[in-house]
CSV table of C-alpha atoms in Angstrom, one decimal:
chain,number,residue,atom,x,y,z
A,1,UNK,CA,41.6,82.3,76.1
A,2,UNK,CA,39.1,84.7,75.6
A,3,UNK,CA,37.2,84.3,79.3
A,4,UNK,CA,34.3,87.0,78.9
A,5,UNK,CA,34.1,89.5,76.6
A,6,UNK,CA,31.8,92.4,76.1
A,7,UNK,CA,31.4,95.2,73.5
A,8,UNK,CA,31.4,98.1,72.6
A,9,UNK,CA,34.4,99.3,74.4
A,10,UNK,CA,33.5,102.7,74.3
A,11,UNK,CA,30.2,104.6,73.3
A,12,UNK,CA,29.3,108.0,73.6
A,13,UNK,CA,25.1,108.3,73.9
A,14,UNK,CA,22.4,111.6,74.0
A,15,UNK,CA,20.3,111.3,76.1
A,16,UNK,CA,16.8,109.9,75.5
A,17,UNK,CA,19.3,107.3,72.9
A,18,UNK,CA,19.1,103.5,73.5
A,19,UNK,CA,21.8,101.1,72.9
A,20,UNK,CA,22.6,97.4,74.1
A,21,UNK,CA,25.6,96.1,75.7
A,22,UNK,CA,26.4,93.0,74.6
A,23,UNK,CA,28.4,90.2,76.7
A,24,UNK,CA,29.6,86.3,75.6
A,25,UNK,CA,31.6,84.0,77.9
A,26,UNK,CA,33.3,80.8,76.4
A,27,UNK,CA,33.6,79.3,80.2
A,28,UNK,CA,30.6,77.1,80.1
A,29,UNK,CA,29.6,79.0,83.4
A,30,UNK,CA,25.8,79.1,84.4
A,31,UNK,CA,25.9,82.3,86.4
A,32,UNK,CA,26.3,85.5,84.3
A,33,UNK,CA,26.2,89.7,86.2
A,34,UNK,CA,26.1,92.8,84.6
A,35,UNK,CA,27.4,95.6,87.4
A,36,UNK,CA,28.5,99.2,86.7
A,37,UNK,CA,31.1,100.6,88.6
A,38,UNK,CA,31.4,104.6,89.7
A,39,UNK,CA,33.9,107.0,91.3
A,40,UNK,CA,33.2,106.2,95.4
A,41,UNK,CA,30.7,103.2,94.4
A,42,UNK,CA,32.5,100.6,94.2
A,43,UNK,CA,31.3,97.9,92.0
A,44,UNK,CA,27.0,97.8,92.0
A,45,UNK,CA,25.1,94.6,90.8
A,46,UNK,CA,22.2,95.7,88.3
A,47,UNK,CA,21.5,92.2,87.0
A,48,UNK,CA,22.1,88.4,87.2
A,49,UNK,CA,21.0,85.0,85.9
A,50,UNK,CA,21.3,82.2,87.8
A,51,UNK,CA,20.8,79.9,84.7
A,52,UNK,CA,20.1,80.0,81.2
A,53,UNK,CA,16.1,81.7,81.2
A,54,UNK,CA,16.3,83.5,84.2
A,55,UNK,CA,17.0,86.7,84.9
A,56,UNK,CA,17.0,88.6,88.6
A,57,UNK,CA,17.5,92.4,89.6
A,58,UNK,CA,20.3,93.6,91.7
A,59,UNK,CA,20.6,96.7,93.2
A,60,UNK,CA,20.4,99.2,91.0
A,61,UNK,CA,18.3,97.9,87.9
A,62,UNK,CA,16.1,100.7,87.5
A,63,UNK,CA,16.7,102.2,83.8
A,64,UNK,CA,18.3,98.8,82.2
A,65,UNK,CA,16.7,95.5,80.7
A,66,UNK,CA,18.3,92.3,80.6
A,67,UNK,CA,18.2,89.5,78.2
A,68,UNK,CA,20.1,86.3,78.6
A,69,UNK,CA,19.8,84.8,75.0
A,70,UNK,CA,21.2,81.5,75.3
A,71,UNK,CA,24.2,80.1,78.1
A,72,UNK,CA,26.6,82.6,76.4
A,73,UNK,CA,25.4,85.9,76.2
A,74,UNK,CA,24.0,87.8,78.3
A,75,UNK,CA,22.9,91.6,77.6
A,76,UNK,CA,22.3,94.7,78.8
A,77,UNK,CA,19.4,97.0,77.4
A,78,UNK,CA,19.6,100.9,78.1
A,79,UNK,CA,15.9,101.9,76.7
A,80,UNK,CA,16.6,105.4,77.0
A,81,UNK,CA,19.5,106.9,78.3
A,82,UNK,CA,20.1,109.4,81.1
A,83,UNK,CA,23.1,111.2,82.6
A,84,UNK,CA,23.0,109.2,85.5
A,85,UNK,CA,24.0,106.4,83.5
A,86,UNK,CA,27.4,107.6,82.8
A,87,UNK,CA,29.6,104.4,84.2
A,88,UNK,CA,31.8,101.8,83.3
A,89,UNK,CA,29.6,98.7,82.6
A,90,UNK,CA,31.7,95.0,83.6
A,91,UNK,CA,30.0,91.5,83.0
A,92,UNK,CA,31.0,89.1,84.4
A,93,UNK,CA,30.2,84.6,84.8
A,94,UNK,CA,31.3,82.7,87.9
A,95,UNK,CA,32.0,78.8,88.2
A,96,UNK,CA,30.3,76.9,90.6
A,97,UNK,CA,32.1,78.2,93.7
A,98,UNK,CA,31.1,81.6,92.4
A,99,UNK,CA,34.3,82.7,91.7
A,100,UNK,CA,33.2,85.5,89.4
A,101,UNK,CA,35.2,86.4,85.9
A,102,UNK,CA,35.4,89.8,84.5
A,103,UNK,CA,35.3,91.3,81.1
A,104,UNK,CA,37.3,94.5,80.1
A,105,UNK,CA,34.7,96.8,80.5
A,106,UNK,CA,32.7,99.4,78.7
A,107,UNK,CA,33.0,102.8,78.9
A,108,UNK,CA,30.0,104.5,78.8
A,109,UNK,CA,29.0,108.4,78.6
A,110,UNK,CA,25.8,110.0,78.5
A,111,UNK,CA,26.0,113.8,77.6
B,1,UNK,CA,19.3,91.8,102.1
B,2,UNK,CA,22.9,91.3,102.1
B,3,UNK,CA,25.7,93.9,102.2
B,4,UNK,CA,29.4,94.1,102.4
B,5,UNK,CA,31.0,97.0,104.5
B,6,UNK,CA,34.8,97.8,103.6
B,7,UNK,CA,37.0,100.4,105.3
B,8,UNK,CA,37.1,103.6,103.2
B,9,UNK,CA,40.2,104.3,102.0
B,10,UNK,CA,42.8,106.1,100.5
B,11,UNK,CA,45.0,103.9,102.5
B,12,UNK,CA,48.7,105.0,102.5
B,13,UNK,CA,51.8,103.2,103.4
B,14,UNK,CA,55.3,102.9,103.2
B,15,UNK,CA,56.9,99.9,101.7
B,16,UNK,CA,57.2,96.8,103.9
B,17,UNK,CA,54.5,98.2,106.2
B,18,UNK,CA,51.9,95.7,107.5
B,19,UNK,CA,48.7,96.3,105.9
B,20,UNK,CA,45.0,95.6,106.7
B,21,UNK,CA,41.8,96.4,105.1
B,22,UNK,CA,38.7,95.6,106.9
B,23,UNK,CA,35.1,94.0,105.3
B,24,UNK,CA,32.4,93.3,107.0
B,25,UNK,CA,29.4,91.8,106.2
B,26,UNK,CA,25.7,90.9,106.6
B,27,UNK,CA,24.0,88.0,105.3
B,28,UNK,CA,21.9,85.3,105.9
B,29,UNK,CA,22.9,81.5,105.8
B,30,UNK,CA,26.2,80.7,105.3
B,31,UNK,CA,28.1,83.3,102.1
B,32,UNK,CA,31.2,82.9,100.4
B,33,UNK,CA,33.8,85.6,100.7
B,34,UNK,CA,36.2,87.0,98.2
B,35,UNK,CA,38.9,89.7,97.8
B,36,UNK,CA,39.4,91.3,94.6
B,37,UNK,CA,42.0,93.5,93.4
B,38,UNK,CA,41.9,96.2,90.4
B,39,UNK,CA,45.5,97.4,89.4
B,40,UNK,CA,45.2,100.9,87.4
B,41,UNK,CA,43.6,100.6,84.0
B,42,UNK,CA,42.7,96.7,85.0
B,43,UNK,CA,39.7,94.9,85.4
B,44,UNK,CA,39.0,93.0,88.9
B,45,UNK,CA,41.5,89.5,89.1
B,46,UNK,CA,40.5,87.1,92.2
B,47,UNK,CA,42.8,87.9,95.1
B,48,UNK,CA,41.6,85.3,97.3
B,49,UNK,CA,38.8,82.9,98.7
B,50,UNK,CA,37.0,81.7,101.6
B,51,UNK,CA,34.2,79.4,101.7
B,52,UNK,CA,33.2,78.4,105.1
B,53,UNK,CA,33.5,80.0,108.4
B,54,UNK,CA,37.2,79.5,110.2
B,55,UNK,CA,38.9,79.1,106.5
B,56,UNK,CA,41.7,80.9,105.6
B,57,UNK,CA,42.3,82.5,102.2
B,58,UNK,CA,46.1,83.1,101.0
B,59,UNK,CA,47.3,84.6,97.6
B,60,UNK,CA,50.6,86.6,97.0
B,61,UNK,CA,51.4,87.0,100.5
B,62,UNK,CA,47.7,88.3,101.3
B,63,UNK,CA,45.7,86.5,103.4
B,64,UNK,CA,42.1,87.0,104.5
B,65,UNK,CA,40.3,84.6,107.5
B,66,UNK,CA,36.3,84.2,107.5
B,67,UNK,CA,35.1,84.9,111.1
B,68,UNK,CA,31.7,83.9,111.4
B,69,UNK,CA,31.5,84.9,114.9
B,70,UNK,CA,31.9,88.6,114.1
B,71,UNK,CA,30.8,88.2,110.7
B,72,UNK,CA,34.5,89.3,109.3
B,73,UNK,CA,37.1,89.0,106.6
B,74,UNK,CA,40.1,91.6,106.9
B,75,UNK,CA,42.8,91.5,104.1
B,76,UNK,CA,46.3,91.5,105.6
B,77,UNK,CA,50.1,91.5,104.7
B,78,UNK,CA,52.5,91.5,106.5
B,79,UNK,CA,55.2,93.7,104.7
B,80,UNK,CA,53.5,95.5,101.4
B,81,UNK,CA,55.4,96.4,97.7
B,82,UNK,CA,55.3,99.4,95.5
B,83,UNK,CA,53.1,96.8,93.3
B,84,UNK,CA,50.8,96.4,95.6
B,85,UNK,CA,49.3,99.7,94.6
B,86,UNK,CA,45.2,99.1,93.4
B,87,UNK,CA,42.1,99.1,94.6
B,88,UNK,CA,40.8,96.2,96.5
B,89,UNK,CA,37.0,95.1,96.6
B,90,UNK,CA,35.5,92.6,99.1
B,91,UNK,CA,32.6,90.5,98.2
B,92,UNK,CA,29.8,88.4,99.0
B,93,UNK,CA,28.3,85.3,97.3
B,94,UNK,CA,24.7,84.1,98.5
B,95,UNK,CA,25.0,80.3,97.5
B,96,UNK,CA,21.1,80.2,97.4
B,97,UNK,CA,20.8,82.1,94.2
B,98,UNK,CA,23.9,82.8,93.0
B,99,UNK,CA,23.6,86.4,93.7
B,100,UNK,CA,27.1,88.5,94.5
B,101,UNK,CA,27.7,92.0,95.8
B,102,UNK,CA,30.7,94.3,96.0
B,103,UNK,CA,32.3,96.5,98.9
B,104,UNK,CA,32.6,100.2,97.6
B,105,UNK,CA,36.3,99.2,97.0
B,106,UNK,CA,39.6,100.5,99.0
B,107,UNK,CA,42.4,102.4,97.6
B,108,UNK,CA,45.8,101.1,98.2
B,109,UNK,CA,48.7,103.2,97.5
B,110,UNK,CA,52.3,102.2,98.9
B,111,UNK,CA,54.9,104.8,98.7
B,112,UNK,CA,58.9,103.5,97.7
């Protein structure tokens, strides 16, 4: 059962770098979230798509691009890194009664 | 826009103490409300579930009631475990566009 899943794992960035995060769910799930989660933050919402083709901010989207390619995956852009960015990243799909699904994380770090 | 407000924690407790963790929220219309739980070196697992107002959400001896009237849904036990150690997250969904938000989380440790 592979449920969501979301690479790299781990990536070390400078700063100025770009890199995607890439996300895939096998659950047939229209609803697809990118959050990052920080030390005292709890769990922020950067992006979500409703459907396959749309795309919506969150809370904190400033600094990331979204792409959702197809009813699969679902991405997360970081155009040019900053410190701030520092976080582990979690995507995640929900079923219809929006129970959401969560991959392992990635651990990223910005130096 | 909608938020969810969860007690701070660390929360400490002996085993078999009762435990509660409040959430509060704002929204408009009518959310669904979840409880989440992250055990160390975990990702977040559903805890439990509550769709409408006046339902009741149960899961390993935790249970969480949505109160519409004072726009609530507390986490209790009545007699916590060692295990129970994590941090637990409540959340929002807005059923108009699919959008869900996260309490800051609160840390649960139980002491043998």
């Amino acid at each position: 059962n592979a449920g969501v899943t979301q690479t790299p794992k781990f990536q070390v960035l400078k700063t100025g770098q770009s890199m995607t995060l890439q996300c895939a769910q096998d659950m047939n799930h229209n609803s697809m979230y990118w959050y990052r989660q920080d030390p005292g933050m709890g769990l922020r919402l950067i992006y979500y798509s409703a459907s396959e083709g749309t795309t919506d901010k969150g809370e904190v989207p400033n600094g990331y691009n979204v792409s959702r390619l197809n009813k699969r995956e679902f991405s997360l852009r970081l155009e040019s890194a900053a410190p701030s960015q520092t976080s582990v990243y979690f995507c995640a799909s929900a079923d219809r009664g929006n129970t959401i699904y969560f991959g392992e994380g990635s651990w990223l770090t910005v130096v | 826009g909608n938020s969810v407000t969860q007690m701070e924690g660390p929360v400490t407790l002996s085993e078999e103490a009762f435990l509660t963790i409040n959430c509060t929220y704002t929204a408009t219309g009518y959310p669904s409300l979840f409880w989440y739980v992250q055990y160390p070196g975990e990702g977040l697992q559903l805890l439990l579930k509550a769709t409408k107002a006046d339902d009741k959400g149960s899961n390993k001896g935790f249970e969480a009631t949505y109160r519409k009237e004072t726009t609530s849904f507390h986490l209790e036990k009545g007699s916590v475990q060692v295990s129970d150690s994590a941090v637990y997250f409540c959340a929002l969904s807005d059923r108009r566009d699919d959008k869900i938000i996260f309490g800051k989380g609160t840390r649960l440790h139980i002491l043998p």
